[in-house]
mmCIF file of C-alpha atoms in Angstrom:
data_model
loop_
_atom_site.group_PDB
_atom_site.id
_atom_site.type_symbol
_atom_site.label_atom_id
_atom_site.label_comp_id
_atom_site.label_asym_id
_atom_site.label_seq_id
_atom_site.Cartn_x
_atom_site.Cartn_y
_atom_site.Cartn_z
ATOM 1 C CA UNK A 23 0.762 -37.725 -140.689
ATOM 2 C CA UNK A 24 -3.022 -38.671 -141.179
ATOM 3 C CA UNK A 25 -4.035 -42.048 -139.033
ATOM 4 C CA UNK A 26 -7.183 -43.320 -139.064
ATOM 5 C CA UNK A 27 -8.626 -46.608 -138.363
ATOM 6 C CA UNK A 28 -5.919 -47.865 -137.005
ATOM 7 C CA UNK A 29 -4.314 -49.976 -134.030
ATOM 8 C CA UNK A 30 -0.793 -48.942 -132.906
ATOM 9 C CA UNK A 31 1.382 -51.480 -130.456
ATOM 10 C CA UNK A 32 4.656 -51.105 -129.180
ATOM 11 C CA UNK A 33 6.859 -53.116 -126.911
ATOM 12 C CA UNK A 34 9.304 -51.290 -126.947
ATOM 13 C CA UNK A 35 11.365 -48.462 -123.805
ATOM 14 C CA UNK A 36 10.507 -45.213 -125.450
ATOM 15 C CA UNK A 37 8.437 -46.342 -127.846
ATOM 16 C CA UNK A 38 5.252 -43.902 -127.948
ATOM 17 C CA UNK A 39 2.421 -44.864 -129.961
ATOM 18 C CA UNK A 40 2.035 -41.346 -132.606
ATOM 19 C CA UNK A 41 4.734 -38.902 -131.633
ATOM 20 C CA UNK A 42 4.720 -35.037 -133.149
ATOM 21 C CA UNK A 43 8.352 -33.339 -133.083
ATOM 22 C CA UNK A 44 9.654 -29.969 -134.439
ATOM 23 C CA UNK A 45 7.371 -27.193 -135.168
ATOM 24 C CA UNK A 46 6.822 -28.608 -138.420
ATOM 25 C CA UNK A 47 5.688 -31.955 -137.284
ATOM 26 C CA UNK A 48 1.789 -32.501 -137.303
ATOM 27 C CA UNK A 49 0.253 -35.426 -136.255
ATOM 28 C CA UNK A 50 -3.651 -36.359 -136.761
ATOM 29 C CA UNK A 51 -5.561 -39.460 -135.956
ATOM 30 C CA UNK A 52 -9.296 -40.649 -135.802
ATOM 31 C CA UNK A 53 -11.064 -44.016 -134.568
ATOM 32 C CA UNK A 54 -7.819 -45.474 -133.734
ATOM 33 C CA UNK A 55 -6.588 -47.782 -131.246
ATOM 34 C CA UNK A 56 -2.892 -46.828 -128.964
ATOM 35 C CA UNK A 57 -1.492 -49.952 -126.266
ATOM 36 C CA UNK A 58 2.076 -49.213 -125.268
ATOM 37 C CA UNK A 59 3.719 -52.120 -123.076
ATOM 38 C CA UNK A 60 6.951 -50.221 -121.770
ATOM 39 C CA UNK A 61 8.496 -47.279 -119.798
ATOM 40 C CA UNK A 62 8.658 -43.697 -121.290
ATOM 41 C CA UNK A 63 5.798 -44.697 -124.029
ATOM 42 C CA UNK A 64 3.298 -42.181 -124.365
ATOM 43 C CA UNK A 65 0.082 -42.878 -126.119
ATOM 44 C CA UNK A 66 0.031 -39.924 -127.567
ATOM 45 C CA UNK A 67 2.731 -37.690 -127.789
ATOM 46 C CA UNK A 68 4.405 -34.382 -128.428
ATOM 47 C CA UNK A 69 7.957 -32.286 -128.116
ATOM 48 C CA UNK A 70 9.837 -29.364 -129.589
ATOM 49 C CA UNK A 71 6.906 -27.850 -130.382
ATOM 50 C CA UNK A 72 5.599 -30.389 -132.099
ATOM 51 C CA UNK A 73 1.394 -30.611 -132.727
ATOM 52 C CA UNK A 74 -1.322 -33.788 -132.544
ATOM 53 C CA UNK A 75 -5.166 -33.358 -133.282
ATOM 54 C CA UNK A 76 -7.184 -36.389 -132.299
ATOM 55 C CA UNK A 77 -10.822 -37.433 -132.180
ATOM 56 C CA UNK A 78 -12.692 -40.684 -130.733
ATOM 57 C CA UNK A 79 -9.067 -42.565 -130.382
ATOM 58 C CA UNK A 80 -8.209 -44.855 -127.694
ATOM 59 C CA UNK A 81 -4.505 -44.975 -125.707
ATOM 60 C CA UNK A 82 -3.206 -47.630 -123.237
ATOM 61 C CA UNK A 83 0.043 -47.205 -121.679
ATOM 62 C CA UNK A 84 1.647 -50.015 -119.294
ATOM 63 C CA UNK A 85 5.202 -48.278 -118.322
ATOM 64 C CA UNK A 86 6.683 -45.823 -115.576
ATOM 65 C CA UNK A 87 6.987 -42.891 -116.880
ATOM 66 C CA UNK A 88 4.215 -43.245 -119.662
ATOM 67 C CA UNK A 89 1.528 -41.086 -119.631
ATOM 68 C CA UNK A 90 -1.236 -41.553 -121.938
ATOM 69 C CA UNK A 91 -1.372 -38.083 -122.874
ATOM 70 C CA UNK A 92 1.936 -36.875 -123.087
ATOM 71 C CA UNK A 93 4.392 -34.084 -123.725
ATOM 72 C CA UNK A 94 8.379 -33.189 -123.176
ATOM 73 C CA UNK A 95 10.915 -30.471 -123.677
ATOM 74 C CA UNK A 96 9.843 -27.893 -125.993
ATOM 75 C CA UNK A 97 6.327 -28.419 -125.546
ATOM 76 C CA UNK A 98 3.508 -28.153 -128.796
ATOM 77 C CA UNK A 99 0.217 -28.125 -128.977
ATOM 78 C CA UNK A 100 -2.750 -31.208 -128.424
ATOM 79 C CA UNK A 101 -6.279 -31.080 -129.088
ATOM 80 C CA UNK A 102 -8.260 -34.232 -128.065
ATOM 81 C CA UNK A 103 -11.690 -34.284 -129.047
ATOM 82 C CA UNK A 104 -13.610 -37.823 -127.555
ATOM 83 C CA UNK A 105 -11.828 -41.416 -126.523
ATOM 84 C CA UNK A 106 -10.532 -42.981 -123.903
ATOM 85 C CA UNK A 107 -6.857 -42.563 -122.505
ATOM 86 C CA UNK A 108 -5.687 -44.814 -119.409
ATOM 87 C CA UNK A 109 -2.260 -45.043 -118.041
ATOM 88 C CA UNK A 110 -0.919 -48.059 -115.672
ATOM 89 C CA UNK A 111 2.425 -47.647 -114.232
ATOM 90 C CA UNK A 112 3.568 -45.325 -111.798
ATOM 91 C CA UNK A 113 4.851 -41.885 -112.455
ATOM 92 C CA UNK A 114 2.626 -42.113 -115.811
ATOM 93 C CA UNK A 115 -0.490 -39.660 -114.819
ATOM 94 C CA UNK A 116 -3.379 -39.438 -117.425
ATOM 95 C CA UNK A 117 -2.041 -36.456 -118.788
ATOM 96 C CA UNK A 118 1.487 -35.074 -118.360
ATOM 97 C CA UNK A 119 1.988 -31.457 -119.783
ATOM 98 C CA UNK A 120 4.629 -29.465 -120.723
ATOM 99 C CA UNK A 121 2.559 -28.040 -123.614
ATOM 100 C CA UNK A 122 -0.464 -26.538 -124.176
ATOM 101 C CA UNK A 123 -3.437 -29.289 -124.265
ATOM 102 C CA UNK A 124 -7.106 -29.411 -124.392
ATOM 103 C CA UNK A 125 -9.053 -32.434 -124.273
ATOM 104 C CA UNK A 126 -13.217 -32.896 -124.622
ATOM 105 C CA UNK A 127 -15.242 -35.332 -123.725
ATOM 106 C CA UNK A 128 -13.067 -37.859 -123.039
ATOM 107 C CA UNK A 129 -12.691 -40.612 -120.439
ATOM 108 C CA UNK A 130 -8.942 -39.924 -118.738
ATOM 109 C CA UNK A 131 -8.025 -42.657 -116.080
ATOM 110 C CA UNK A 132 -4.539 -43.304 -114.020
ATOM 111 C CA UNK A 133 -4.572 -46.554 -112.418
ATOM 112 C CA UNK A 134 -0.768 -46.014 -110.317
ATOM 113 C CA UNK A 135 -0.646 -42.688 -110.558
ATOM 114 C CA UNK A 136 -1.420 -38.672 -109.679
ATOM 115 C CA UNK A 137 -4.175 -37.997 -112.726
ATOM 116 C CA UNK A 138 -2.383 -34.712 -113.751
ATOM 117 C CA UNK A 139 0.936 -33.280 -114.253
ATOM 118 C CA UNK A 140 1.619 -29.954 -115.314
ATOM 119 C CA UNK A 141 4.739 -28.289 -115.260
ATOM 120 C CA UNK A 142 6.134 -24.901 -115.596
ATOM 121 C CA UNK A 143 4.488 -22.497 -118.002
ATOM 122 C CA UNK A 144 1.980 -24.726 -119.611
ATOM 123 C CA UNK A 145 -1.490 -25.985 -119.542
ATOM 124 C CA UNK A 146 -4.289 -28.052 -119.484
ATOM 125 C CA UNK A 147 -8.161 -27.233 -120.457
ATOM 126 C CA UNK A 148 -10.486 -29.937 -120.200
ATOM 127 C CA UNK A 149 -14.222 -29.860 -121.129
ATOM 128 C CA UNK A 150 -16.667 -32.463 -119.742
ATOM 129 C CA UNK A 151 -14.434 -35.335 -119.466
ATOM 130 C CA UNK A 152 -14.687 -37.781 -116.538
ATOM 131 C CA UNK A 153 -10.930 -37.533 -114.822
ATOM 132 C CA UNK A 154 -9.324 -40.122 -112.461
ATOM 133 C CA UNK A 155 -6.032 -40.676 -110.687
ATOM 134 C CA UNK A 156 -4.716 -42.895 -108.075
ATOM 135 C CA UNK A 157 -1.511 -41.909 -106.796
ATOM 136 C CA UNK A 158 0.504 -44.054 -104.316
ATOM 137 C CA UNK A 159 2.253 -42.987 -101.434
ATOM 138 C CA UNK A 160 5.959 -41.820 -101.849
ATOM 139 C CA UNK A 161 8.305 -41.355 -99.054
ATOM 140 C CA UNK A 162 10.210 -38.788 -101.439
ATOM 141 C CA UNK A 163 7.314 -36.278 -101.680
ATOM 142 C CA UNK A 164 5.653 -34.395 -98.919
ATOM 143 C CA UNK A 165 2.640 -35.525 -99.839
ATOM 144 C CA UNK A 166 -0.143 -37.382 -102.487
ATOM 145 C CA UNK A 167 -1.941 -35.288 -105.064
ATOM 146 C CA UNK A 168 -4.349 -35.995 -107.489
ATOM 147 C CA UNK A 169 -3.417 -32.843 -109.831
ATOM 148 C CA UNK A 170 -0.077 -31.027 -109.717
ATOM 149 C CA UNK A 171 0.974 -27.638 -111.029
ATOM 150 C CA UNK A 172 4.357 -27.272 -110.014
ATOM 151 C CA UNK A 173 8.139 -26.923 -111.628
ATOM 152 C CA UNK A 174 10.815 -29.863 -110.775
ATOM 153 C CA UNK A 175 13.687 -27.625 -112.273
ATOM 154 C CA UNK A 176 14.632 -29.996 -114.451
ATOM 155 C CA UNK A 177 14.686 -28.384 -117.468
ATOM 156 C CA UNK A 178 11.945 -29.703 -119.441
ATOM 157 C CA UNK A 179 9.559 -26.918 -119.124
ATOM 158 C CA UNK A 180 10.162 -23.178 -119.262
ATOM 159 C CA UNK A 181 9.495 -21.321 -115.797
ATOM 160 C CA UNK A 182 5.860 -19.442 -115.504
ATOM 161 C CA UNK A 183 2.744 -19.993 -114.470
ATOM 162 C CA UNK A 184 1.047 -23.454 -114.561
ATOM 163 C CA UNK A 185 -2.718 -23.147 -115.804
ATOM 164 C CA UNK A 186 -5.225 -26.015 -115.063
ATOM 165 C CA UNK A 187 -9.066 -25.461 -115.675
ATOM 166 C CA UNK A 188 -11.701 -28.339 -115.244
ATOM 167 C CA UNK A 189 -14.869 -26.972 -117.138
ATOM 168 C CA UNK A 190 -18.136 -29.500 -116.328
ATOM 169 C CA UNK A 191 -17.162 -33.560 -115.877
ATOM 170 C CA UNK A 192 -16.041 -35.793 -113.011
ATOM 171 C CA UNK A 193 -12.863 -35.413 -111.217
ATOM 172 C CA UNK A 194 -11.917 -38.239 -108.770
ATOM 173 C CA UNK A 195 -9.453 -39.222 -106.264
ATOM 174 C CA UNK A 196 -8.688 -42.829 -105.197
ATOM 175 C CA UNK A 197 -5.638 -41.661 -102.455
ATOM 176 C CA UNK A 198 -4.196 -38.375 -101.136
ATOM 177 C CA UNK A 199 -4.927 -35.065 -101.830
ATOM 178 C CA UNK A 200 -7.075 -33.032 -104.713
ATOM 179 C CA UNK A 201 -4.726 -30.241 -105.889
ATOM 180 C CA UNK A 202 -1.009 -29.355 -104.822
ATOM 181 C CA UNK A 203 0.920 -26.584 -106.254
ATOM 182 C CA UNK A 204 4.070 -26.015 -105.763
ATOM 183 C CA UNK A 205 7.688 -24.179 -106.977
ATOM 184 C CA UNK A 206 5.350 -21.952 -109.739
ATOM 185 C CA UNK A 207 3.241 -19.531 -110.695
ATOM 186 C CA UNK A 208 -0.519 -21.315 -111.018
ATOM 187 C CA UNK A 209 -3.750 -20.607 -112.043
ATOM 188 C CA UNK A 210 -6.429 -23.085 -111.275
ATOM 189 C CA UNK A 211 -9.958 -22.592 -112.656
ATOM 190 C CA UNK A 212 -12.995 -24.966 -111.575
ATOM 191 C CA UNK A 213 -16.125 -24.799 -113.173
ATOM 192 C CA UNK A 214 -19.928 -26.873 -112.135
ATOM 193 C CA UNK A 215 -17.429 -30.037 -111.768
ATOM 194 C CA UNK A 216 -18.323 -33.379 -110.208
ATOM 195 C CA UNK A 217 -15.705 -33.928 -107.521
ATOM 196 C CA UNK A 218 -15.446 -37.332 -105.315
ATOM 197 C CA UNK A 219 -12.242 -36.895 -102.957
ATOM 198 C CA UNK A 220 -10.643 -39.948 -101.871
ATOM 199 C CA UNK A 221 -11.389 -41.470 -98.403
ATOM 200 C CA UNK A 222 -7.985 -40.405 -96.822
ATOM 201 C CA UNK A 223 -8.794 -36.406 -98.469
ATOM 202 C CA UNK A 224 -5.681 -34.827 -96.661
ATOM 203 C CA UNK A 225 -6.734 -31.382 -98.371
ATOM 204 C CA UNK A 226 -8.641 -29.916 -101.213
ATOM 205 C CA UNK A 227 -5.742 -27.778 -102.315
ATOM 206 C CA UNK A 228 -2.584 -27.421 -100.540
ATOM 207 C CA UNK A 229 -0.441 -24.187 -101.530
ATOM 208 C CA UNK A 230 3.299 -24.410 -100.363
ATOM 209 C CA UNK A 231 7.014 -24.703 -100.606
ATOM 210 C CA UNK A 232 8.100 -28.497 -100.349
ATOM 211 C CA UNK A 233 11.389 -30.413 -99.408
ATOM 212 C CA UNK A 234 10.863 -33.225 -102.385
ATOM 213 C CA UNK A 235 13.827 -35.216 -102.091
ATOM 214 C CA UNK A 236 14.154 -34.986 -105.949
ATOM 215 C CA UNK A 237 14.873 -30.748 -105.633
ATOM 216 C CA UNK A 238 11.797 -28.761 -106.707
ATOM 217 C CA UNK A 239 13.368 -25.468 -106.162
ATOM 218 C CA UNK A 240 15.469 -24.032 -103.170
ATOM 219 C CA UNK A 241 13.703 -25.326 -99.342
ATOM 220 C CA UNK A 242 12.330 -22.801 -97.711
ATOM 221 C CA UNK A 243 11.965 -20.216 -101.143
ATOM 222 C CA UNK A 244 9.840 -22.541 -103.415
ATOM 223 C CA UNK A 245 6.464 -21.706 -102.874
ATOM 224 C CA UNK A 246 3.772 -21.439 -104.736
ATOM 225 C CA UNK A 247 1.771 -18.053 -106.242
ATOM 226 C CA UNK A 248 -1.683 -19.362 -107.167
ATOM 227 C CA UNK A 249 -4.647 -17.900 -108.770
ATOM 228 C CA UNK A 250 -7.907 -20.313 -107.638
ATOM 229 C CA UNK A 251 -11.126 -19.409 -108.953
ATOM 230 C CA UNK A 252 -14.250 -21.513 -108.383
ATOM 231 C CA UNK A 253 -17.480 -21.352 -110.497
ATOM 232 C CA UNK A 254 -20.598 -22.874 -109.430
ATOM 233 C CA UNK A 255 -18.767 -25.513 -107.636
ATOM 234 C CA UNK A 256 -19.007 -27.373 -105.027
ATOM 235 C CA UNK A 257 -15.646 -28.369 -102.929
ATOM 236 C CA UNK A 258 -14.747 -29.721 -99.964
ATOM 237 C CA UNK A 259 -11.692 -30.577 -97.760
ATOM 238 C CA UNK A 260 -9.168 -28.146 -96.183
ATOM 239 C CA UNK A 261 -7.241 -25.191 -98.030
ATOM 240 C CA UNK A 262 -3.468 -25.782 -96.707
ATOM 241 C CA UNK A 263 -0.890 -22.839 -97.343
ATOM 242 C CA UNK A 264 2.039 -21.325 -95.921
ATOM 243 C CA UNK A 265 4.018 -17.787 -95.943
ATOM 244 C CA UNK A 266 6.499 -18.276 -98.590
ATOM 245 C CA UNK A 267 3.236 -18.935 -101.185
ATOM 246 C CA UNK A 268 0.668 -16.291 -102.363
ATOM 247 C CA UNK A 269 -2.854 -17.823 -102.639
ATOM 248 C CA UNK A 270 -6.140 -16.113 -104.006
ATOM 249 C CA UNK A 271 -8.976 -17.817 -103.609
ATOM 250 C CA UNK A 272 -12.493 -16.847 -105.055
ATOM 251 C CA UNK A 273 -15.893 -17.950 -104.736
ATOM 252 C CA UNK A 274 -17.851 -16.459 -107.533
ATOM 253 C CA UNK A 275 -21.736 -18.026 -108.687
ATOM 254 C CA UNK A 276 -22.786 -19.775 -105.823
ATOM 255 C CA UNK A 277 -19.819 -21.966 -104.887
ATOM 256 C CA UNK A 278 -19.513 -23.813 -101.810
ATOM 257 C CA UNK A 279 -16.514 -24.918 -100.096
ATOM 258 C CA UNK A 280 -16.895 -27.178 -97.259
ATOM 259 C CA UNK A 281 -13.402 -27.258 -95.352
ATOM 260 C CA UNK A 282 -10.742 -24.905 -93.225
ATOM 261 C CA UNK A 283 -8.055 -22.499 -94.027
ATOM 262 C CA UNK A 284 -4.942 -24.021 -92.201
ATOM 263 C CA UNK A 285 -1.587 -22.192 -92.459
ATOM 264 C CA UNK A 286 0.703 -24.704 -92.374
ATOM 265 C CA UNK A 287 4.928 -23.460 -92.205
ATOM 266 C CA UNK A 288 6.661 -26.566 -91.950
ATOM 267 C CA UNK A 289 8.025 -26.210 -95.870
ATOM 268 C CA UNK A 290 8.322 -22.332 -95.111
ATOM 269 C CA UNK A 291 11.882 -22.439 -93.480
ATOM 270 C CA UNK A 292 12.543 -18.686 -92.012
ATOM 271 C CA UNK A 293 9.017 -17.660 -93.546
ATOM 272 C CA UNK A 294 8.641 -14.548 -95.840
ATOM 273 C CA UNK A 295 5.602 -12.140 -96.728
ATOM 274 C CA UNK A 296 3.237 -14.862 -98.543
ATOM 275 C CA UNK A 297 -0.312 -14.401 -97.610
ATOM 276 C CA UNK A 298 -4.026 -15.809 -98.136
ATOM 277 C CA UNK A 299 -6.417 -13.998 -99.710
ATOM 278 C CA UNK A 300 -10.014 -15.423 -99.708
ATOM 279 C CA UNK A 301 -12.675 -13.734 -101.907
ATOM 280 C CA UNK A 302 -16.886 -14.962 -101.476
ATOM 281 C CA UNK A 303 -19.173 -13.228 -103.919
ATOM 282 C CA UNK A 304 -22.984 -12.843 -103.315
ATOM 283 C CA UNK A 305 -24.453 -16.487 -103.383
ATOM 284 C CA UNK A 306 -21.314 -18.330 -102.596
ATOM 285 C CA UNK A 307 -20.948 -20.366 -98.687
ATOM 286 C CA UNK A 308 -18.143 -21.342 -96.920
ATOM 287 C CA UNK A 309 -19.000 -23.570 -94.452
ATOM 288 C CA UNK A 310 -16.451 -23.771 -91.568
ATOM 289 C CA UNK A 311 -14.959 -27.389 -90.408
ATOM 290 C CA UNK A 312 -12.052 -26.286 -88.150
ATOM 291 C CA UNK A 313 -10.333 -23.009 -86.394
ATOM 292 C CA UNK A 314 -9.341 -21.258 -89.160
ATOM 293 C CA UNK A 315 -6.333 -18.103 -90.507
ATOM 294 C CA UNK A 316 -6.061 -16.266 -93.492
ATOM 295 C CA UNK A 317 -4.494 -12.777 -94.323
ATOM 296 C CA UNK A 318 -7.353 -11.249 -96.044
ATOM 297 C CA UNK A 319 -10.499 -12.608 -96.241
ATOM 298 C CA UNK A 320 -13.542 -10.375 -98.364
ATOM 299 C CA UNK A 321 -17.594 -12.061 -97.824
ATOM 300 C CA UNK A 322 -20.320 -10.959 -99.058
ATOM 301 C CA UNK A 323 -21.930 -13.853 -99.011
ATOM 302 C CA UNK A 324 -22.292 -16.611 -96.065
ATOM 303 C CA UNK A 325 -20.029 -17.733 -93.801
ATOM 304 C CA UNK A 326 -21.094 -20.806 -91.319
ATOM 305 C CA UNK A 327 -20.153 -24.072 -89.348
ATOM 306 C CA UNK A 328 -21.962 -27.296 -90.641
ATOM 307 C CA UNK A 329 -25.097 -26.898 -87.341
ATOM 308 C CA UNK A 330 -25.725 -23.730 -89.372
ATOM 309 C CA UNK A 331 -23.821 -21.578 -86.964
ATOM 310 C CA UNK A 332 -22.167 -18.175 -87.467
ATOM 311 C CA UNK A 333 -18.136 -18.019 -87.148
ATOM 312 C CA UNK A 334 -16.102 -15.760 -85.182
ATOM 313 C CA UNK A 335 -13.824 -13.595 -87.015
ATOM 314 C CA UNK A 336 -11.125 -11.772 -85.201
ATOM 315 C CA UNK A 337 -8.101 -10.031 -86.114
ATOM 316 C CA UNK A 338 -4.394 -10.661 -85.405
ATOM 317 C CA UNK A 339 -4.342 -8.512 -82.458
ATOM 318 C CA UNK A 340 -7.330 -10.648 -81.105
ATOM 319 C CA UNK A 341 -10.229 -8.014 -81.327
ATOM 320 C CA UNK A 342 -13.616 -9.634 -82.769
ATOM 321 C CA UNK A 343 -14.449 -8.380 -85.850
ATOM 322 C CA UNK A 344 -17.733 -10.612 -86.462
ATOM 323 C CA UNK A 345 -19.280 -12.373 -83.101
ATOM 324 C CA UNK A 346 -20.187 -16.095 -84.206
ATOM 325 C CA UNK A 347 -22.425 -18.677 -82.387
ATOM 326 C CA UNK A 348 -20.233 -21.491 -83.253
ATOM 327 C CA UNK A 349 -17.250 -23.300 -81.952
ATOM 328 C CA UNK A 350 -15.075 -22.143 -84.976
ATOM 329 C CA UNK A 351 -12.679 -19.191 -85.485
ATOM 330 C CA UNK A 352 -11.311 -17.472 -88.377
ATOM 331 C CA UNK A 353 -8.417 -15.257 -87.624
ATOM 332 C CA UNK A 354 -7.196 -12.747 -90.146
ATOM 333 C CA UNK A 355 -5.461 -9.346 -90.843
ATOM 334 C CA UNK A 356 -8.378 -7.638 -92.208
ATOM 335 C CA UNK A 357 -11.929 -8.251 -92.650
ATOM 336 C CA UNK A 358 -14.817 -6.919 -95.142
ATOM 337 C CA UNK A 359 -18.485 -7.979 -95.593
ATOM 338 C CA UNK A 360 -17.697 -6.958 -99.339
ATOM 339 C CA UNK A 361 -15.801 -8.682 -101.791
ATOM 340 C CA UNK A 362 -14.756 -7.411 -105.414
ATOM 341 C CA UNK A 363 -13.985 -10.553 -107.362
ATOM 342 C CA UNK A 364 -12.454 -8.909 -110.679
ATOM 343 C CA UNK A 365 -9.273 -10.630 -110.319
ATOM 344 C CA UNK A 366 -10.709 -13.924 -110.896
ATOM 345 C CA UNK A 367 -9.622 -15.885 -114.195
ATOM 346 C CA UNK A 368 -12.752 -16.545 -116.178
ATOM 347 C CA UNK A 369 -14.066 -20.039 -117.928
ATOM 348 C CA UNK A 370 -12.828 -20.792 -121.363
ATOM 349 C CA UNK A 371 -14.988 -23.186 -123.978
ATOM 350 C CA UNK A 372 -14.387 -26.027 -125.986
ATOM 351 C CA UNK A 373 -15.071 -23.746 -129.170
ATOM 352 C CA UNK A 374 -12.114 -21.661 -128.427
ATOM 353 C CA UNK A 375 -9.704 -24.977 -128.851
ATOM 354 C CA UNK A 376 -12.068 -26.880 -131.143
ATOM 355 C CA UNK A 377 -10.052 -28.300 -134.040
ATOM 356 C CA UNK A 378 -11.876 -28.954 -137.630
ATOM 357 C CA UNK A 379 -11.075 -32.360 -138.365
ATOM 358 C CA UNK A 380 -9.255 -32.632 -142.082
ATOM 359 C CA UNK A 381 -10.787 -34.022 -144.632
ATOM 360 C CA UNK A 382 -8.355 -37.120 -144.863
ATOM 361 C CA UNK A 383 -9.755 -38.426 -141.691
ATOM 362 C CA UNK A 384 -13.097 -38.843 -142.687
ATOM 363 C CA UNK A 385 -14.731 -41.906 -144.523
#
């Protein structure tokens, strides 16, 4: 299907604007115009491998469950190049992925809702695009996100690892949280973004099993294995994890992260080997807000309370490892003033998704 200059309504439950199905279906649309009025009504949408190019179009969606960027079982492939895409109903983030989806330099906005969803082994690349969610609060969940990587077990995504990376743009926050992973494998990869946290900013990134009423894996055995890797960026808010998760967390070309490490093992049940791992390259600064514990943590760059102070690092058994002049401690099972940083995932481009637009779509 080619669609260009074109406005698309439905009123209808299920009724998605320009839906791509079956690993023969292709979908492609330019200067075009998506409002959807109901539940389960994706702007734009894919499934069973299904694939949908777009450039400089517009999608509205006014339902639950209807993200403007959307995707169910069996995944595809969407490459969004411009527009605007806003969702307004609850449960219907900006983007909801269960496929593999790259969007640049587009305007993605979720008025009643987290502003990313990713589940299982899929992914999400975005490329200077300005990025906004507003979750409410849920007595079902543990807690409010602004971008999830988790897996609900419900069978619309294949297990593996959930990949998120946020290359240049804004990324905001109206309530909650900034990043929560959960129940998967995840890599998360941040790159010279813009980030405003929300007022309440219960943590940057919070890395742990949960007891979601809705059953996101066994309690107690459904944490999370994450891969974080921040590039030039600045962050702030606390890191939140627990021992039934595995967490690496680099610093790499003069990052900063303003917040604490807090292991947290009320969604741990009987705890298990999980650990912390924080990496600082050269050039990168953590600066310390609260007492602090990780398993490994590797500096070689600067560690320091917001007066400017040095930190106390000790170890498990309570020896001091690094004598700070601040209030703040970091405890941990082993110390070094180097750090090697080759695990770290690595920025991607836009040109490595870019999409030639056909020749049917132009005037």
């Amino acid at each position: 299907a080619y669609v260009k200059n074109t406005n698309i309504t439905t009123d209808a439950a299920g009724g998605a604007g320009l839906f791509a199905y079956g690993e023969s279906g292709t979908a492609y649309i330019a200067n075009s115009s998506i409002t959807t009025k109901q539940g389960t009504s994706g702007g734009i949408h894919v499934a069973g491998g299904g694939k949908l190019y777009a450039w400089d179009t517009s999608a509205e969606t006014n339902g639950q469950s209807a993200a403007a960027i959307r995707s169910d079982r069996g995944g595809g492939t969407m490459v969004i190049n411009g527009g605007n895409y806003t969702s307004n109903g609850t449960g219907s983030p900006a983007i909801y992925s269960t496929a593999d989806i790259s969007v640049n330099n587009a305007t993605l906005n979720a008025t009643g809702s987290e502003a990313i969803c990713i589940e299982g082994r899929n992914s999400i690349h975005l490329f200077n695009c300005n990025l906004t969610g507003n979750m409410g609060d849920d007595s079902q969940n543990d807690c409010t996100w602004n971008v999830i990587l988790y897996q609900s077990m419900s069978g619309d995504s294949e297990e593996g690892n959930s990949v998120f990376e946020m290359n240049g743009g804004t990324l905001s926050a109206k309530n909650g949280g900034m990043f929560y992973t959960t129940n998967t494998e995840s890599t998360i990869t941040l790159s010279n973004v813009n980030i405003n946290d929300a007022s309440d900013d219960d943590f940057f990134l919070k890395c742990t099993g949960n007891s979601n009423e809705r059953g996101w894996g066994t309690s107690g055995k459904n944490g999370a294995d994450c891969l974080f890797t921040a590039i030039s960026q600045k962050m702030e808010g606390d890191v939140i994890w627990d021992s039934i998760s595995e967490l690496d967390f680099y610093m790499t070309k003069n990052s900063t992260l303003t917040g604490a490490f807090i292991n947290d093992e009320s969604q741990a049940g009987d705890g298990g080997d999980g650990y912390a791992n924080m990496y600082i390259e050269k050039g990168s600064t953590w600066i310390v807000t609260g007492n602090s514990t990780l398993t490994n943590l590797s500096c070689a760059g600067t560690i320091k309370d917001s007066d400017g102070k040095t930190v106390t690092i000790k170890n498990t058994s309570g020896k001091v490892l690094v004598k700070g002049t601040g209030k703040y401690t970091i405890t941990v099972k082993t110390y070094s003033s180097k750090a090697d940083t080759s695990g770290a995932s690595k920025a991607t481009s836009w040109s490595d998704y870019e999409v030639e637009k056909p020749s049917e779509l132009t005037d």
